[in-house]
Amino acid sequence: MASTTTSSTELGNNLRIDIHSLHRQDDHVVLDFSMTHLGGGEDRVLALLPPNSGDGAADFQPFSLIDPKNESKHLPLLYTDGSCYCSDWKESGIDPGGRIRAWMAFPGPPQGVDSMILTSAIAPPIFNIPITEDGKSRPPSGDLSDPRIWDLRSIEEDLNSGTTREETADEVAISLSTDVLFEVGESRLTSTASQTLQQVAQEIESSSGSVVEIDGHTDDTGTDSINDPLSLDRAESVKRALSDLISKPTVEYKVEGHGSQQPIATNETDEGRKKNRRVTITFQR
């Protein structure tokens, strides 16, 4: 039906994803696909494994389907034990010329949506995959968790400042690197933080919302007894700075510190820990 091949990734360009069908089954859709090693030689290539509840909270998903009509991202369906509602392929690698054939279930889009887009962690998207009404029935073998359907987000990342901006049609979330805002282990804002916060304050000033959520996060260096209060103190410092810069009287601030409990990247590398050290400011557009 359609295919896409890896490019510019650590997997090289030897892994192809083929779509065989996408069909409705009750209130979900089932994707039938395969992953094929196109290269010669003797080297295996890595294959994406079945997703589970441990796969990246927000920033990494091995597979997802996009509903372009309703601008939503549909994540694989999981059972309540965290396992995937999918075929159980266990191969972590594929030999040259080899192939893994598999299927996976996703929350279905509303009736009237006749095609979806497949995105994966290893290859370019596949557009306009038609949804059919006939296909092999694959009933779930246990209790399913609630479906995960997210609004599509526009994401921008400034590598120099460590700022990440996520937008939906209704909401803006700006994550600021605490390496820019604070000295190591401190919760007092640096002099260089003011310009960044002034820009955020101007956006909040002109926004339609009245609630600003400020969430502090750390990496997992140190203990919870240090990280939890540090993340809260840093969020409070940002709140005080924004409240001084914002003049409209209707703004309500909600401040929380999460310590290292909500990472968005691995804590095994310096780059990952840097991403996890952040203060996120969320408000309505």
CSV table of C-alpha atoms in Angstrom, one decimal:
chain,number,residue,atom,x,y,z
A,1,MET,CA,0.0,0.0,0.0
A,2,ALA,CA,2.9,2.4,0.9
A,3,SER,CA,6.4,2.4,2.1
A,4,THR,CA,9.2,4.6,3.6
A,5,THR,CA,12.9,4.0,4.1
A,6,THR,CA,15.2,5.2,6.8
A,7,SER,CA,17.5,8.0,6.0
A,8,SER,CA,20.0,10.1,8.0
A,9,THR,CA,19.7,8.1,11.1
A,10,GLU,CA,22.0,5.8,13.1
A,11,LEU,CA,20.2,2.9,11.4
A,12,GLY,CA,21.6,4.1,8.0
A,13,ASN,CA,19.3,3.8,5.0
A,14,ASN,CA,18.7,0.0,4.9
A,15,LEU,CA,15.5,-0.4,6.8
A,16,ARG,CA,12.2,-0.1,4.9
A,17,ILE,CA,8.7,0.1,6.5
A,18,ASP,CA,5.9,-1.2,4.3
A,19,ILE,CA,2.2,-0.6,5.0
A,20,HIS,CA,-0.1,-3.5,4.0
A,21,SER,CA,-3.4,-2.3,5.4
A,22,LEU,CA,-5.1,0.0,7.8
A,23,HIS,CA,-8.6,-1.0,8.7
A,24,ARG,CA,-11.3,-0.2,11.2
A,25,GLN,CA,-12.2,-2.7,13.9
A,26,ASP,CA,-14.8,-1.5,16.4
A,27,ASP,CA,-13.6,1.8,17.9
A,28,HIS,CA,-10.0,1.4,16.8
A,29,VAL,CA,-7.9,0.9,13.7
A,30,VAL,CA,-5.4,-1.9,13.0
A,31,LEU,CA,-2.2,-1.2,11.1
A,32,ASP,CA,-0.7,-4.2,9.3
A,33,PHE,CA,3.0,-3.5,8.4
A,34,SER,CA,6.4,-4.9,7.9
A,35,MET,CA,10.1,-3.8,8.4
A,36,THR,CA,12.6,-5.1,5.9
A,37,HIS,CA,16.4,-5.0,5.8
A,38,LEU,CA,17.4,-3.9,2.3
A,39,GLY,CA,21.1,-4.0,2.7
A,40,GLY,CA,23.7,-6.5,1.7
A,41,GLY,CA,26.6,-7.8,3.8
A,42,GLU,CA,26.3,-9.4,7.2
A,43,ASP,CA,25.4,-6.5,9.5
A,44,ARG,CA,22.0,-6.6,11.2
A,45,VAL,CA,19.9,-3.4,11.5
A,46,LEU,CA,18.0,-2.4,14.6
A,47,ALA,CA,14.2,-2.8,14.5
A,48,LEU,CA,11.6,-0.8,16.4
A,49,LEU,CA,10.2,-3.0,19.2
A,50,PRO,CA,6.5,-3.0,20.3
A,51,PRO,CA,5.7,0.1,22.3
A,52,ASN,CA,4.9,-0.1,26.0
A,53,SER,CA,3.9,2.2,28.8
A,54,GLY,CA,7.6,3.1,29.4
A,55,ASP,CA,8.1,4.6,26.0
A,56,GLY,CA,8.8,8.4,26.1
A,57,ALA,CA,6.2,10.3,28.1
A,58,ALA,CA,5.9,13.1,25.6
A,59,ASP,CA,8.8,13.5,23.3
A,60,PHE,CA,9.5,10.1,21.8
A,61,GLN,CA,7.0,7.5,20.4
A,62,PRO,CA,8.2,4.6,18.2
A,63,PHE,CA,5.0,4.7,16.1
A,64,SER,CA,1.9,7.0,15.9
A,65,LEU,CA,-0.9,7.8,13.5
A,66,ILE,CA,-1.9,11.3,12.6
A,67,ASP,CA,-5.5,12.3,11.9
A,68,PRO,CA,-4.9,15.3,9.6
A,69,LYS,CA,-8.6,16.2,9.5
A,70,ASN,CA,-8.9,16.7,13.3
A,71,GLU,CA,-5.2,17.6,13.8
A,72,SER,CA,-4.7,14.8,16.4
A,73,LYS,CA,-2.0,12.3,17.1
A,74,HIS,CA,-3.1,8.7,18.0
A,75,LEU,CA,-0.7,6.6,20.1
A,76,PRO,CA,-0.7,2.8,20.1
A,77,LEU,CA,-3.3,1.2,22.3
A,78,LEU,CA,-2.0,-0.5,25.4
A,79,TYR,CA,-3.4,-3.1,27.9
A,80,THR,CA,-3.7,-2.1,31.5
A,81,ASP,CA,-0.5,-3.9,32.3
A,82,GLY,CA,1.4,-1.6,29.9
A,83,SER,CA,1.9,-4.0,27.1
A,84,CYS,CA,1.0,-3.3,23.5
A,85,TYR,CA,-2.2,-4.3,21.8
A,86,CYS,CA,-0.2,-5.7,18.9
A,87,SER,CA,1.5,-8.7,17.6
A,88,ASP,CA,4.4,-9.8,19.8
A,89,TRP,CA,7.5,-9.5,17.7
A,90,LYS,CA,10.6,-9.8,19.8
A,91,GLU,CA,13.4,-9.4,17.3
A,92,SER,CA,15.6,-6.4,18.1
A,93,GLY,CA,17.5,-6.7,14.8
A,94,ILE,CA,16.9,-7.9,11.3
A,95,ASP,CA,19.5,-9.8,9.2
A,96,PRO,CA,20.2,-8.6,5.6
A,97,GLY,CA,17.3,-9.6,3.4
A,98,GLY,CA,15.1,-10.4,6.5
A,99,ARG,CA,11.7,-9.0,7.3
A,100,ILE,CA,9.4,-8.6,10.4
A,101,ARG,CA,5.7,-8.7,9.6
A,102,ALA,CA,3.6,-7.2,12.4
A,103,TRP,CA,0.3,-5.4,13.3
A,104,MET,CA,-0.6,-2.8,15.9
A,105,ALA,CA,-3.8,-1.2,17.1
A,106,PHE,CA,-4.5,2.5,17.6
A,107,PRO,CA,-7.5,4.5,18.7
A,108,GLY,CA,-9.7,5.1,15.7
A,109,PRO,CA,-10.5,8.5,14.2
A,110,PRO,CA,-14.1,9.7,13.9
A,111,GLN,CA,-16.2,8.3,11.1
A,112,GLY,CA,-15.7,10.4,8.0
A,113,VAL,CA,-11.9,10.3,8.3
A,114,ASP,CA,-10.8,8.1,5.4
A,115,SER,CA,-7.0,8.3,5.7
A,116,MET,CA,-4.2,8.8,8.3
A,117,ILE,CA,-0.5,9.4,8.4
A,118,LEU,CA,2.1,7.1,9.9
A,119,THR,CA,5.0,8.6,11.8
A,120,SER,CA,7.8,6.6,13.3
A,121,ALA,CA,11.1,7.2,15.1
A,122,ILE,CA,13.2,5.9,12.3
A,123,ALA,CA,11.8,7.0,8.9
A,124,PRO,CA,10.0,9.8,7.1
A,125,PRO,CA,6.2,9.9,7.5
A,126,ILE,CA,3.9,7.9,5.2
A,127,PHE,CA,0.9,10.1,4.1
A,128,ASN,CA,-2.6,9.3,2.9
A,129,ILE,CA,-2.9,5.7,4.2
A,130,PRO,CA,-6.5,4.8,3.3
A,131,ILE,CA,-8.7,3.3,6.1
A,132,THR,CA,-10.6,0.3,4.9
A,133,GLU,CA,-13.7,-1.3,6.6
A,134,ASP,CA,-12.6,-4.9,6.0
A,135,GLY,CA,-9.6,-6.7,7.4
A,136,LYS,CA,-8.6,-9.5,9.8
A,137,SER,CA,-10.4,-9.2,13.1
A,138,ARG,CA,-7.9,-9.0,16.0
A,139,PRO,CA,-9.9,-8.7,19.2
A,140,PRO,CA,-8.0,-7.6,22.4
A,141,SER,CA,-7.0,-10.4,24.8
A,142,GLY,CA,-7.4,-8.3,28.0
A,143,ASP,CA,-8.5,-5.0,29.4
A,144,LEU,CA,-7.3,-1.9,27.5
A,145,SER,CA,-6.0,1.3,29.0
A,146,ASP,CA,-7.7,4.6,28.0
A,147,PRO,CA,-6.8,5.6,24.5
A,148,ARG,CA,-4.1,8.2,24.1
A,149,ILE,CA,-5.0,10.9,21.6
A,150,TRP,CA,-3.1,14.2,21.7
A,151,ASP,CA,-3.6,17.5,20.0
A,152,LEU,CA,-1.0,18.1,17.3
A,153,ARG,CA,1.7,20.4,18.6
A,154,SER,CA,4.0,22.7,16.8
A,155,ILE,CA,7.5,22.3,18.4
A,156,GLU,CA,10.4,24.7,18.1
A,157,GLU,CA,13.8,24.2,19.8
A,158,ASP,CA,16.5,26.8,20.2
A,159,LEU,CA,19.7,24.8,20.7
A,160,ASN,CA,21.7,27.9,21.8
A,161,SER,CA,19.4,29.0,24.6
A,162,GLY,CA,18.0,25.5,25.5
A,163,THR,CA,14.4,26.9,25.0
A,164,THR,CA,11.7,24.6,23.7
A,165,ARG,CA,8.3,25.9,22.6
A,166,GLU,CA,5.3,23.7,22.0
A,167,GLU,CA,2.0,25.0,20.7
A,168,THR,CA,-1.5,23.6,20.0
A,169,ALA,CA,-4.4,25.6,18.7
A,170,ASP,CA,-5.3,26.6,22.3
A,171,GLU,CA,-2.1,26.4,24.4
A,172,VAL,CA,1.5,27.5,24.5
A,173,ALA,CA,4.1,25.7,26.7
A,174,ILE,CA,7.6,27.3,26.9
A,175,SER,CA,10.4,25.2,28.5
A,176,LEU,CA,13.4,27.3,29.7
A,177,SER,CA,16.7,25.7,30.5
A,178,THR,CA,17.6,26.2,34.2
A,179,ASP,CA,21.2,26.3,33.0
A,180,VAL,CA,20.4,29.7,31.5
A,181,LEU,CA,18.1,30.9,34.3
A,182,PHE,CA,20.1,29.9,37.4
A,183,GLU,CA,23.6,29.1,38.7
A,184,VAL,CA,24.2,25.4,39.6
A,185,GLY,CA,22.2,24.4,42.6
A,186,GLU,CA,20.7,27.9,43.0
A,187,SER,CA,17.2,29.3,42.8
A,188,ARG,CA,18.0,33.0,42.4
A,189,LEU,CA,17.6,34.2,38.8
A,190,THR,CA,20.7,35.3,37.0
A,191,SER,CA,21.0,38.7,35.4
A,192,THR,CA,20.8,37.1,31.9
A,193,ALA,CA,17.4,35.5,32.7
A,194,SER,CA,15.5,38.8,32.6
A,195,GLN,CA,15.5,39.2,28.8
A,196,THR,CA,14.1,35.7,28.2
A,197,LEU,CA,11.4,36.2,30.9
A,198,GLN,CA,10.5,39.6,29.5
A,199,GLN,CA,9.7,38.0,26.1
A,200,VAL,CA,7.6,35.3,27.8
A,201,ALA,CA,5.8,38.0,29.9
A,202,GLN,CA,4.9,39.9,26.7
A,203,GLU,CA,3.3,36.8,25.3
A,204,ILE,CA,1.3,36.2,28.4
A,205,GLU,CA,0.2,39.8,28.5
A,206,SER,CA,-1.3,39.6,25.1
A,207,SER,CA,-2.8,36.1,25.5
A,208,SER,CA,-6.5,35.4,26.2
A,209,GLY,CA,-5.9,33.1,29.2
A,210,SER,CA,-6.0,34.0,32.9
A,211,VAL,CA,-4.1,31.0,34.3
A,212,VAL,CA,-0.3,30.5,34.0
A,213,GLU,CA,1.2,27.2,35.1
A,214,ILE,CA,4.8,27.1,36.1
A,215,ASP,CA,6.5,23.7,36.6
A,216,GLY,CA,10.1,23.2,37.8
A,217,HIS,CA,12.1,20.1,36.9
A,218,THR,CA,15.6,18.8,37.6
A,219,ASP,CA,17.7,15.9,36.3
A,220,ASP,CA,18.3,12.9,38.5
A,221,THR,CA,21.6,14.1,39.9
A,222,GLY,CA,21.3,14.3,43.7
A,223,THR,CA,18.5,13.1,45.9
A,224,ASP,CA,14.8,13.9,46.0
A,225,SER,CA,15.3,15.8,49.2
A,226,ILE,CA,17.4,18.2,47.2
A,227,ASN,CA,15.8,18.1,43.8
A,228,ASP,CA,12.2,18.5,44.9
A,229,PRO,CA,12.5,21.7,46.9
A,230,LEU,CA,15.0,23.1,44.3
A,231,SER,CA,12.6,22.6,41.4
A,232,LEU,CA,9.8,24.3,43.4
A,233,ASP,CA,12.0,27.2,44.5
A,234,ARG,CA,13.1,27.8,40.9
A,235,ALA,CA,9.5,27.7,39.7
A,236,GLU,CA,8.6,30.2,42.4
A,237,SER,CA,11.4,32.5,41.3
A,238,VAL,CA,10.1,32.5,37.8
A,239,LYS,CA,6.6,33.2,39.0
A,240,ARG,CA,7.8,36.2,41.0
A,241,ALA,CA,9.7,37.6,38.0
A,242,LEU,CA,6.7,37.2,35.7
A,243,SER,CA,4.3,38.7,38.1
A,244,ASP,CA,6.5,41.8,38.3
A,245,LEU,CA,6.6,42.0,34.5
A,246,ILE,CA,2.9,41.3,33.7
A,247,SER,CA,0.4,44.1,34.4
A,248,LYS,CA,-2.9,42.6,33.6
A,249,PRO,CA,-4.7,41.9,36.9
A,250,THR,CA,-6.6,38.7,36.0
A,251,VAL,CA,-3.6,36.4,35.9
A,252,GLU,CA,-3.6,33.4,38.3
A,253,TYR,CA,-0.4,31.5,38.9
A,254,LYS,CA,-0.2,27.8,39.6
A,255,VAL,CA,3.3,26.7,40.7
A,256,GLU,CA,4.7,23.1,41.2
A,257,GLY,CA,8.0,21.5,41.6
A,258,HIS,CA,8.4,18.0,40.2
A,259,GLY,CA,12.1,17.3,41.0
A,260,SER,CA,13.4,14.6,38.6
A,261,GLN,CA,10.1,12.7,38.3
A,262,GLN,CA,9.1,13.9,34.9
A,263,PRO,CA,12.1,13.6,32.5
A,264,ILE,CA,11.7,14.4,28.9
A,265,ALA,CA,15.1,12.9,27.9
A,266,THR,CA,17.5,10.3,29.2
A,267,ASN,CA,19.5,11.0,32.3
A,268,GLU,CA,22.3,8.9,31.0
A,269,THR,CA,23.9,11.7,29.0
A,270,ASP,CA,25.0,15.3,29.6
A,271,GLU,CA,22.7,16.5,26.8
A,272,GLY,CA,19.7,14.5,28.2
A,273,ARG,CA,20.2,15.8,31.7
A,274,LYS,CA,20.5,19.4,30.3
A,275,LYS,CA,17.0,19.0,28.7
A,276,ASN,CA,15.5,17.7,31.9
A,277,ARG,CA,16.7,20.7,33.9
A,278,ARG,CA,14.0,23.1,33.0
A,279,VAL,CA,11.1,25.4,34.0
A,280,THR,CA,8.0,25.1,31.9
A,281,ILE,CA,5.5,28.0,31.6
A,282,THR,CA,2.1,27.1,30.1
A,283,PHE,CA,-0.7,29.4,29.2
A,284,GLN,CA,-3.7,29.7,26.9
A,285,ARG,CA,-3.2,31.5,23.6
